[in-house]
Coordinates of C-alpha atoms in Angstrom, one line a residue:
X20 CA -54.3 -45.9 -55.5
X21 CA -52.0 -49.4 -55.3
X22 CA -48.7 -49.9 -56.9
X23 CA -48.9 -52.9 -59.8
X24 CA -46.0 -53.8 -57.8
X25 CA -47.7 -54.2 -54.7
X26 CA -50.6 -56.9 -56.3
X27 CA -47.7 -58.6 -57.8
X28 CA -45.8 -59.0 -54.6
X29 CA -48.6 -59.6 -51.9
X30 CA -50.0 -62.6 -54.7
X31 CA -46.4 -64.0 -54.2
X32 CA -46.6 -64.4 -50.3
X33 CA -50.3 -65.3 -50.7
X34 CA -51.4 -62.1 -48.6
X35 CA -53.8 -59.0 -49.7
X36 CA -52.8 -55.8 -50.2
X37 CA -53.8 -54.0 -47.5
X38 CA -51.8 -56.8 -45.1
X39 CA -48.9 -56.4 -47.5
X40 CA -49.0 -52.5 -46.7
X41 CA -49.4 -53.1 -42.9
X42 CA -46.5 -55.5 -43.1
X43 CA -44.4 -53.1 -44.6
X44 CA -44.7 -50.1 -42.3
X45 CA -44.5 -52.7 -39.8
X46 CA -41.3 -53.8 -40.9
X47 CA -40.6 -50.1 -41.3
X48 CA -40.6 -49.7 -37.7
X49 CA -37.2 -51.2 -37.5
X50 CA -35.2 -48.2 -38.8
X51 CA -37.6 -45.6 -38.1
X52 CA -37.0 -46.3 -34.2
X53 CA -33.4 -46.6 -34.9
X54 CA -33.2 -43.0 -36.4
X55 CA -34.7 -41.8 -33.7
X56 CA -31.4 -42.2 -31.4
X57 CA -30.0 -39.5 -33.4
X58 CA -32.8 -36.4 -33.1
X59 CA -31.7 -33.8 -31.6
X60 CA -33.0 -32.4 -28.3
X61 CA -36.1 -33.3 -26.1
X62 CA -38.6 -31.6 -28.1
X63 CA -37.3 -32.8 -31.3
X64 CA -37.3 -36.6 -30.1
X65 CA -41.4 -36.0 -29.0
X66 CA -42.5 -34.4 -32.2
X67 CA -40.2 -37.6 -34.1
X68 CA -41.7 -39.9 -32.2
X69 CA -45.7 -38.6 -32.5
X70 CA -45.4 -37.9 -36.6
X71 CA -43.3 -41.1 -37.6
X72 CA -46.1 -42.5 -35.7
X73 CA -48.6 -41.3 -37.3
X74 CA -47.2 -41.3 -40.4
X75 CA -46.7 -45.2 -40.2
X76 CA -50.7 -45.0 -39.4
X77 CA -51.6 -43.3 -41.9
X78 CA -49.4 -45.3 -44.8
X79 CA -50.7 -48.5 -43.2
X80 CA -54.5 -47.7 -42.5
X81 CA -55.4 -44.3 -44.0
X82 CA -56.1 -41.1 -42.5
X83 CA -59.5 -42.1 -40.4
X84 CA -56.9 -44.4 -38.6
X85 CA -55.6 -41.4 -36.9
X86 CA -58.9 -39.5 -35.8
X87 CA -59.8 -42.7 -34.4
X88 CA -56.8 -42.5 -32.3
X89 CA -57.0 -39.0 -31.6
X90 CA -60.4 -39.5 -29.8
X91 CA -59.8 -41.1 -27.3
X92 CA -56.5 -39.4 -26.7
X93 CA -57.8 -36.3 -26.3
X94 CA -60.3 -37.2 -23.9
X95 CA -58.3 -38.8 -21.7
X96 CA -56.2 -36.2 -21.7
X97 CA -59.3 -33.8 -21.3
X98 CA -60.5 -35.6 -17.8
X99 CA -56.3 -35.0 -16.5
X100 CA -56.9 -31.9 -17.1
X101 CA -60.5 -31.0 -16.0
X102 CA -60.7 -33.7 -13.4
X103 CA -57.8 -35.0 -11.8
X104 CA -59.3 -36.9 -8.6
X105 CA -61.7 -39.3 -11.2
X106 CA -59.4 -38.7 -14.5
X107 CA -58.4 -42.6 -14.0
X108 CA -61.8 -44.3 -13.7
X109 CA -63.2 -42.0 -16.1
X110 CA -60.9 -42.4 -18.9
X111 CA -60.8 -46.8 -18.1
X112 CA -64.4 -46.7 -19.1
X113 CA -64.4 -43.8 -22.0
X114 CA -61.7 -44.9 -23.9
X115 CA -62.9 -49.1 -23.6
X116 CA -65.9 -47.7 -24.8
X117 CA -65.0 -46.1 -27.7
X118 CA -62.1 -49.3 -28.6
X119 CA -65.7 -51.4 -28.2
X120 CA -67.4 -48.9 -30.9
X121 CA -64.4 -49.5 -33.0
X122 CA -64.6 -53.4 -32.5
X123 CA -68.4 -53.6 -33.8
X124 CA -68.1 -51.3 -36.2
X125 CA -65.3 -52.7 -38.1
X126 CA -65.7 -56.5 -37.2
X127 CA -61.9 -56.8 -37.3
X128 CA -61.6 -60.7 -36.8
X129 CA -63.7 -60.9 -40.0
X130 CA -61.5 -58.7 -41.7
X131 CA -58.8 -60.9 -41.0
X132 CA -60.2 -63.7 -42.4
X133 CA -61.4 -62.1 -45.2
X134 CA -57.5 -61.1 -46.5
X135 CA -58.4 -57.2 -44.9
X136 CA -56.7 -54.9 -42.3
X137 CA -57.7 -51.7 -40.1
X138 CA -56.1 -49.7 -37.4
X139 CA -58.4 -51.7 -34.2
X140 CA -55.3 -53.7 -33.5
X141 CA -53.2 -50.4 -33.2
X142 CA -56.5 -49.0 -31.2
X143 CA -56.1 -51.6 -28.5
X144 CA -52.4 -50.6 -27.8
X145 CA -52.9 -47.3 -27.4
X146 CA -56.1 -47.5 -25.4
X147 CA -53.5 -49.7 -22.9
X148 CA -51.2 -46.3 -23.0
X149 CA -54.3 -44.2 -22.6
X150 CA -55.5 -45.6 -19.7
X151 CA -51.6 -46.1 -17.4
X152 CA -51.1 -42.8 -18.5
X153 CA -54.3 -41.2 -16.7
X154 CA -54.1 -43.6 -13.9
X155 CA -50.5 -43.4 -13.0
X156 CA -50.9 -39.3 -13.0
X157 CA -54.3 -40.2 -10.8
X158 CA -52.3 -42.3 -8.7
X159 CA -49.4 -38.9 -8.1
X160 CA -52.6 -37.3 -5.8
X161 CA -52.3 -40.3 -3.5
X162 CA -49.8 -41.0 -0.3
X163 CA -46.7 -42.8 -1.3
X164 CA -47.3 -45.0 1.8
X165 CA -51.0 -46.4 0.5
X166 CA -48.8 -47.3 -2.7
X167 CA -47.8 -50.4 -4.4
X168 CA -43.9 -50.6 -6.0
X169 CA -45.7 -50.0 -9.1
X170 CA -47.5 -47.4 -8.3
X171 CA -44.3 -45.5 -6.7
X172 CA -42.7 -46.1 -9.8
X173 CA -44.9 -45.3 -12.6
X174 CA -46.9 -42.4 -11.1
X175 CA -46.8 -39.1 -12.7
X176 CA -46.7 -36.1 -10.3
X177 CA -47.0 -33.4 -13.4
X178 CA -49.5 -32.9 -16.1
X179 CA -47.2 -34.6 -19.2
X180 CA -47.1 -31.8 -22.0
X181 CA -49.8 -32.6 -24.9
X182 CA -46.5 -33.2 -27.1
X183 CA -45.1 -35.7 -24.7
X184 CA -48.3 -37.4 -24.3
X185 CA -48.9 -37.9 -28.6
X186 CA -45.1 -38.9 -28.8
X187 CA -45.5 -41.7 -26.2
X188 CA -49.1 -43.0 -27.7
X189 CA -47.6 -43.0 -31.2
X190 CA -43.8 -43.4 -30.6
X191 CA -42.3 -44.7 -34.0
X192 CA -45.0 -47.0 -34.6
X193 CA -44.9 -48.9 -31.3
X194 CA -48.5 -49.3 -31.0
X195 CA -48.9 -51.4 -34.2
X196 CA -48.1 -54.8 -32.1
X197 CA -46.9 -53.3 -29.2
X198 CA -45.2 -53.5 -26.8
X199 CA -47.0 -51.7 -24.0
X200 CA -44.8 -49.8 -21.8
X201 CA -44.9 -46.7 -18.9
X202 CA -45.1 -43.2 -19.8
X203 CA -42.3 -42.4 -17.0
X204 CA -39.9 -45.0 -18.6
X205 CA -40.8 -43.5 -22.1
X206 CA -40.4 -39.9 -20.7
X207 CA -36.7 -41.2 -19.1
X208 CA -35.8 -42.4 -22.5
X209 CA -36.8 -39.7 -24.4
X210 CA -35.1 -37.0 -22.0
X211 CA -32.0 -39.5 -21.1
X212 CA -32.5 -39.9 -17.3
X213 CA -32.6 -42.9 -15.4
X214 CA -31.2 -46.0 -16.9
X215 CA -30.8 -44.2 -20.3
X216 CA -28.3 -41.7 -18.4
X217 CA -25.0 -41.9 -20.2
X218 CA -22.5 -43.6 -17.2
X219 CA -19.2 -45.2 -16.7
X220 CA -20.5 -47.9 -18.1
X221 CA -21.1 -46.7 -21.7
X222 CA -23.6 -47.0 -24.1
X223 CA -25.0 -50.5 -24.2
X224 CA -24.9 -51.7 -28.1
X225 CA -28.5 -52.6 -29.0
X226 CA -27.4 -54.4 -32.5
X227 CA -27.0 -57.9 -31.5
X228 CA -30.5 -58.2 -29.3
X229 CA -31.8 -56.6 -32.4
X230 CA -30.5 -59.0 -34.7
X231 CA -31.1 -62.4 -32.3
X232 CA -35.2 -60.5 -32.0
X233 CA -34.9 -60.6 -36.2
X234 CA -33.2 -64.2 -36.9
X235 CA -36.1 -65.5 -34.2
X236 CA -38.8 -63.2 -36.3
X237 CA -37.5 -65.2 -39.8
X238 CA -37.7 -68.8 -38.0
X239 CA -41.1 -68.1 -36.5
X240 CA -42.2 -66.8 -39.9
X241 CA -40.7 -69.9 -41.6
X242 CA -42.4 -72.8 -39.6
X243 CA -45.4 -70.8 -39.7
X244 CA -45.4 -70.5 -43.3
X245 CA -44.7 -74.6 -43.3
X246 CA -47.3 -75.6 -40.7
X247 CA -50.8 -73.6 -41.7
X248 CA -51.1 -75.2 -44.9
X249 CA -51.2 -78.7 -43.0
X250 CA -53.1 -77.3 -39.9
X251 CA -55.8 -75.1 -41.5
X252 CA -58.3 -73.6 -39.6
X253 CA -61.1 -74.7 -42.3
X254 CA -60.5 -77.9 -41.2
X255 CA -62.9 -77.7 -38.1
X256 CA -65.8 -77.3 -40.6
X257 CA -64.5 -80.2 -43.0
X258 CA -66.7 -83.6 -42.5
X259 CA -63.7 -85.5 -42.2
X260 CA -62.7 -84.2 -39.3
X261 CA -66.0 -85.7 -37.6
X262 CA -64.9 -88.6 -38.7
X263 CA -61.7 -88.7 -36.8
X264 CA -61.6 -90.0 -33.7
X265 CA -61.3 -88.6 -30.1
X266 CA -57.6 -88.3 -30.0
X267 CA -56.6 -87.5 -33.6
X268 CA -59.9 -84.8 -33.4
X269 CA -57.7 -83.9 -30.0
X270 CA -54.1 -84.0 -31.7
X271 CA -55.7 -81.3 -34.4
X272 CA -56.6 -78.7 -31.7
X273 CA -53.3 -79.6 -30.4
X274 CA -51.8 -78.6 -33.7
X275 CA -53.7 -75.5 -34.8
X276 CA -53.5 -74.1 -31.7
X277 CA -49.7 -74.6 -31.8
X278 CA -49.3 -73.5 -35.8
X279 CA -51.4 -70.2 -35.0
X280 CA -48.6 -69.0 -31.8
X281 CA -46.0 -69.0 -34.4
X282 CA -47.3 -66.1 -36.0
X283 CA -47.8 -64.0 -33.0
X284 CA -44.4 -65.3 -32.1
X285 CA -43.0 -63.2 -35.6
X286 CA -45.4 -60.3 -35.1
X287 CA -43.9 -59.8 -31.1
X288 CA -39.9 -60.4 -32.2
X289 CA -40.4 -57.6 -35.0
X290 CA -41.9 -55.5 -32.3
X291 CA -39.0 -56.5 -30.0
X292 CA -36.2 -55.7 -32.3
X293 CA -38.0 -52.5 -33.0
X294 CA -38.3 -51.4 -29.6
X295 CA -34.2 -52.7 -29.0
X296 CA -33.1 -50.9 -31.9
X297 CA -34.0 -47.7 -30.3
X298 CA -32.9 -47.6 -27.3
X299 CA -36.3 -47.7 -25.4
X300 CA -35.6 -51.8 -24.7
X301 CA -33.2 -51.4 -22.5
X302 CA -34.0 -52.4 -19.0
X303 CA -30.9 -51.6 -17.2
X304 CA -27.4 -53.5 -16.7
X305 CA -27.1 -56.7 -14.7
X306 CA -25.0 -57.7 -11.2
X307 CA -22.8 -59.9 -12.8
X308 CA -18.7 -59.0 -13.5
X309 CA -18.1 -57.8 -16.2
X310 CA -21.8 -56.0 -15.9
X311 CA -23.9 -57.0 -19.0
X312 CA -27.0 -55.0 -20.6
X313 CA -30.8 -56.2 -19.7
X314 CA -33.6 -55.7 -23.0
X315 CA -36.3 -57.7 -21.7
X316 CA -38.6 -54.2 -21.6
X317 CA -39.6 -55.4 -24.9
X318 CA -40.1 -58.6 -24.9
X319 CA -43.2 -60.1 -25.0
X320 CA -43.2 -63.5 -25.4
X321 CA -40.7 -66.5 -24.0
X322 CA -41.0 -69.1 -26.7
X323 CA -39.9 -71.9 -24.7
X324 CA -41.8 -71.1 -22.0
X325 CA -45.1 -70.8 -23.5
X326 CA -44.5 -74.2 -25.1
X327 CA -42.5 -76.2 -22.6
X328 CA -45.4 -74.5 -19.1
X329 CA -45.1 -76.8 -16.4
X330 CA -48.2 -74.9 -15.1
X331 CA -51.1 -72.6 -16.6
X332 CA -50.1 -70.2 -13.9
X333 CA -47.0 -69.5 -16.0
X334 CA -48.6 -68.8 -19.1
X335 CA -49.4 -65.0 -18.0
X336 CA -45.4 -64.5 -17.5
X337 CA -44.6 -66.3 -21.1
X338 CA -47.0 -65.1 -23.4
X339 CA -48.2 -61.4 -24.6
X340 CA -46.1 -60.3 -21.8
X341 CA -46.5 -57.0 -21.3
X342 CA -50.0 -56.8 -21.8
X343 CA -50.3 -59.3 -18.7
X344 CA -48.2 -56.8 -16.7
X345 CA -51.0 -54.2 -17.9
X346 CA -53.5 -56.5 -16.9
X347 CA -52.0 -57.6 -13.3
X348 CA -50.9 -53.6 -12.5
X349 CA -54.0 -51.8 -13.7
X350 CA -56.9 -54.5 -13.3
X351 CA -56.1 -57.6 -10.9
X352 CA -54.4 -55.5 -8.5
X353 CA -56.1 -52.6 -8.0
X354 CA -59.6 -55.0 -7.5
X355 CA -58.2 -56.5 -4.3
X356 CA -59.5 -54.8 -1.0
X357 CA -56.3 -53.6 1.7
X358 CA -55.7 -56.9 4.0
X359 CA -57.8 -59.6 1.7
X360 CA -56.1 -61.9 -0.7
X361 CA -56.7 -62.2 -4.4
X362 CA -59.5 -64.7 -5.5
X363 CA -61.0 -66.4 -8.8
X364 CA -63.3 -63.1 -9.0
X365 CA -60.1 -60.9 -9.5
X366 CA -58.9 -63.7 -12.1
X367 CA -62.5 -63.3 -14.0
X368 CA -62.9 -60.3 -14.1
X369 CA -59.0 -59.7 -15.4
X370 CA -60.1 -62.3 -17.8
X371 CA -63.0 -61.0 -19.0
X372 CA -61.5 -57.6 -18.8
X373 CA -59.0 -58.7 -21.7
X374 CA -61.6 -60.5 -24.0
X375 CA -63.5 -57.4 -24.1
X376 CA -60.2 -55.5 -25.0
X377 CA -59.6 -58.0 -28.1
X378 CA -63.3 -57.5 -28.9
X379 CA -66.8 -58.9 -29.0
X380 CA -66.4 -62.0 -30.7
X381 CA -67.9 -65.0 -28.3
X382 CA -64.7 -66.9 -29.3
X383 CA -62.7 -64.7 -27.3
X384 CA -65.0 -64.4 -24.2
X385 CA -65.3 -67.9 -24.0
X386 CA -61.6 -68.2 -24.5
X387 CA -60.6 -65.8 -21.9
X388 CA -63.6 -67.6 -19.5
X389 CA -61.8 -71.0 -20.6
X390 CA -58.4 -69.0 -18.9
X391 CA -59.7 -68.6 -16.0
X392 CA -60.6 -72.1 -15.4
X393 CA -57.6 -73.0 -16.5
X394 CA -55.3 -71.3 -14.0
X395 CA -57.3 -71.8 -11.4
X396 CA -57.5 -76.0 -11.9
X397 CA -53.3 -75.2 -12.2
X398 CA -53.5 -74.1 -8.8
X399 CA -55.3 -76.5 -7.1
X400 CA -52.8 -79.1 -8.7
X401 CA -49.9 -76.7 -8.0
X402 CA -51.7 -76.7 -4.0
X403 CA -51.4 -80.2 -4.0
X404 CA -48.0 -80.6 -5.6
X405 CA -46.3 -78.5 -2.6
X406 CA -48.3 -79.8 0.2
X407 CA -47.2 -84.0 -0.2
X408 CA -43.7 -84.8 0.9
X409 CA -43.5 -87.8 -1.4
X410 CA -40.6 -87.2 -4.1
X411 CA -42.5 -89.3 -6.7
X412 CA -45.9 -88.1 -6.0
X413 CA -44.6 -84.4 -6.4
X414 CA -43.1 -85.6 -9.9
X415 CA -46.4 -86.7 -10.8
X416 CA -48.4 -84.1 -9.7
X417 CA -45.9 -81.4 -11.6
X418 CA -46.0 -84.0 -15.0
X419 CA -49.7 -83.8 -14.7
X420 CA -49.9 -80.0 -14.4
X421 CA -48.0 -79.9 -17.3
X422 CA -50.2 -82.1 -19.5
X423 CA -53.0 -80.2 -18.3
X424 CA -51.6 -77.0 -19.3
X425 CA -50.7 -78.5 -22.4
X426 CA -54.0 -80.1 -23.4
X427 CA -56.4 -77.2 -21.8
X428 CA -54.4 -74.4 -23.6
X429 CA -54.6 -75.6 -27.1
X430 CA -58.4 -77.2 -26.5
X431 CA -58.9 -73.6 -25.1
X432 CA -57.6 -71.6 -27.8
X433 CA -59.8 -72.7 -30.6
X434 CA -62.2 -70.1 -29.8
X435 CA -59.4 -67.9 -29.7
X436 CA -58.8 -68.9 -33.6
X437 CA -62.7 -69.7 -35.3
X438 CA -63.8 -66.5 -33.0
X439 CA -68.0 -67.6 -33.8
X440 CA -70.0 -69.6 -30.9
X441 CA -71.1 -72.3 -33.3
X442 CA -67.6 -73.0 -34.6
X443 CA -66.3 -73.0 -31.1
X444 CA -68.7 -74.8 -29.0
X445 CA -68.7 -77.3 -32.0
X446 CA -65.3 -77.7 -31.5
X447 CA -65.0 -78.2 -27.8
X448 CA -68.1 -80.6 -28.2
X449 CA -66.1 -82.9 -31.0
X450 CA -63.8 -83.3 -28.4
X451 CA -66.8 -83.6 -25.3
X452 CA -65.6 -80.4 -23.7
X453 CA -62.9 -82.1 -21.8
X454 CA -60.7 -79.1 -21.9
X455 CA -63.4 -77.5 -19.8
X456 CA -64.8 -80.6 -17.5
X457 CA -61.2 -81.2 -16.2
X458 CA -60.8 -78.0 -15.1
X459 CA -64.0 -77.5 -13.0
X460 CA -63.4 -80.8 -11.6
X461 CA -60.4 -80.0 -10.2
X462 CA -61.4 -76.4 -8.9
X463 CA -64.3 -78.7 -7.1
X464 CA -61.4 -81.2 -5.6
X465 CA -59.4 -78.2 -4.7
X466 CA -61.9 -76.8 -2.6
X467 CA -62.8 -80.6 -1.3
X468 CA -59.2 -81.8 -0.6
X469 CA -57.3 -79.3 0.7
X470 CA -53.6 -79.3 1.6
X471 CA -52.6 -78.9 5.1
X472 CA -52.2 -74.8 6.0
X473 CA -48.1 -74.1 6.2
X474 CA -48.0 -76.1 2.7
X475 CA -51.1 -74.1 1.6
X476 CA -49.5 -70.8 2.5
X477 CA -46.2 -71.7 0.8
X478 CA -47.7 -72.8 -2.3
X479 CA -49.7 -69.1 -2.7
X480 CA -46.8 -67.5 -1.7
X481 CA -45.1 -69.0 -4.3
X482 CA -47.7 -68.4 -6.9

């Protein structure tokens, strides 16, 4: 049953209902994470964190929201318990399996479009938590030496309580927009060890992040408000724009592209100041005199540095950036033999890997295929770029990188945005798929002209 008030006030922001809810107990998040500094005792802090979870959920989405998180968070934590040595594997493939029912079932990017809401986007963070969870207490059977730093870092050598493992999958309504983070820092935080052990040094203040993450959250929300009624995504199926030319049909992909990042911008700096606000964003204090505190375990996004990439390899580090950590520490990495380098069928397959993880829609397979054509035509630029010893060739090489990056990320993300094949190949043919000739062509001259070895060497290092 809605509140009259509730149609009155999502017709005045131009939104549905059920998005007006969502937005609500997603704004909610902010002081339900900051009461949670002041529960009592361990156990009290896990049970807090689980219910006000779930209880977010269940305002935002109903109650099937929580069953469907509850399946695949009690099988996962079924194979810990029943099968250890496989648990990891096991639980990668059961739980993308059942996020992949959830996707075709519900059709989420149609939802969207069509003023709806359900709990797949929540899904998708907690299937991330899901899976480092198991793996990391796969990876406590293994021999610190055969390790990576992340792996000596985030492995679990004890079976988490079932209580521990609910409060980190649901904590305060974390895994509405994220961010993703590690069971062992969330266990530290919750239990005060670590970093979140009170020092010398105090109790670092988390109310000015929190309010720089909120004033950023308003002037994302602002221009976004301003730009999408001039940029609309329609506007790929209007006949006039087949009547523009090549570069203003160019300049609108441009523009889109860069009018839809604003509102992931707002969605991430809520989730930021959220995640500050309690304590959880803290990432430790740094070298300088007086010492100052770190909260960039939140963050996922650089604003700047999404918008300003002087190469696609960047983009990874700038945008959705803790899901890319997830990606690199629990995909990418762990598909690279001992003693062989990393190679465009890691990159793909981390790619493809992530599109299947935002669901089924050829828009975002395409787009994440797009990606991976993208960083790798960065890096044979970038190759190029270290290896000459000209100071003005370099300087052109880096401008071009960075035109590249901009022009093959926001011709890119159009499939990202429309999601169907014929709305996305239509738009990449209006503009002759240059966003995805340029690319290949350069992967091909990489492998033609290649850069003498020390520079070569340098240059991956450096990647």
């Amino acid at each position: 049953m809605e509140l009259p008030e509730m149609d009155t006030m999502a017709s005045a922001i131009g939104v549905s209902v059920p998005v007006l809810r969502f937005l609500l107990c997603f704004a909610a998040t902010i002081p339900v994470s900051f009461f949670h500094r002041f529960v009592p005792g361990i156990t009290g802090r896990h049970l807090y964190a689980a219910l006000s979870g779930a209880i977010l959920s269940y305002l935002s989405f109903g109650f099937s929201s929580n069953l469907h998180f509850l399946v695949p968070m009690l099988l996962g934590y079924a194979s810990m318990v029943i099968c250890r040595k496989y648990c990891g594997i096991i639980t990668f493939f059961v739980a993308f399996g059942y996020l992949i029912g959830c996707h075709v079932y519900y059709m989420s990017g149609d939802a969207w479009k069509e003023g709806g809401i359900d709990a797949t986007g929540a899904l998708m963070v907690i299937t991330l938590k899901i899976i480092s969870s198991v793996i990391n207490y796969n990876d406590g059977l293994l021999k610190e030496e055969n390790l990576r730093e992340s792996q000596k870092k985030n492995r679990l050598l004890k079976l988490p309580s079932l209580l521990e493992y609910f409060g980190y999958c649901l904590c305060c309504g974390s895994h509405f927009a994220g961010p993703v983070y590690e069971m062992k820092d969330y266990l530290d935080w919750t239990e005060r060890k670590g970093i979140w052990k009170p020092s010398e040094k105090g109790s670092p203040s988390p109310f000015l992040p929190t309010l720089r993450a909120l004033l950023q959250a308003a002037f994302c929300m602002g221009l976004y408000l301003y730009l999408v009624p001039h940029f609309p995504l329609s506007r790929f199926n209007d006949p006039i724009y087949q009547e523009w030319g090549f570069w203003k049909r160019l300049g609108y992909q441009y523009m889109s592209g860069f009018t839809a990042r604003w509102k992931y911008y707002f969605i991430w700096s809520i989730s930021e100041a959220s995640i500050i606000i309690s304590g959880l964003g803290f990432s430790g204090w740094t070298d300088s005199s007086p010492p100052k505190p770190r909260w960039d375990r939140a963050k996922n996004v650089d604003i700047l540095g999404v918008e300003f990439a002087k190469s696609s390899v960047q983009l990874p580090l700038v945008w959705n950036i803790q899901v890319s950590t997830w990606l690199r520490h629990y995909v990418y990495d762990r598909l690279v033999q001992n003693g062989k380098k990393p190679g465009f069928f890691q990159l793909l397959a981390t790619q493809t890997v992530s599109a299947v993880w935002h669901g089924l829609y050829p828009g975002y397979l395409i787009f994440f295929v797009q990606s991976a054509l993208m960083i790798a035509g960065s890096r044979a630029l970038y190759r190029w770029q270290q290896a000459t010893s000209a100071p003005v060739l370099k300087k052109i090489l880096e401008l071009m990188n960075f035109v590249y990056t901009l022009l093959v990320l926001n011709y890119s993300c159009v499939g990202f945005m429309v999601l169907s094949l014929r709305e996305t190949l239509a738009s990449y043919g209006s503009v002759y798929y240059v966003g995805t000739i340029i690319p290949i062509v350069l992967i091909i001259l990489g492998n033609v002209i290649k850069p003498a070895k020390p520079a070569r060497s340098k240059a991956r290092k450096e990647q």
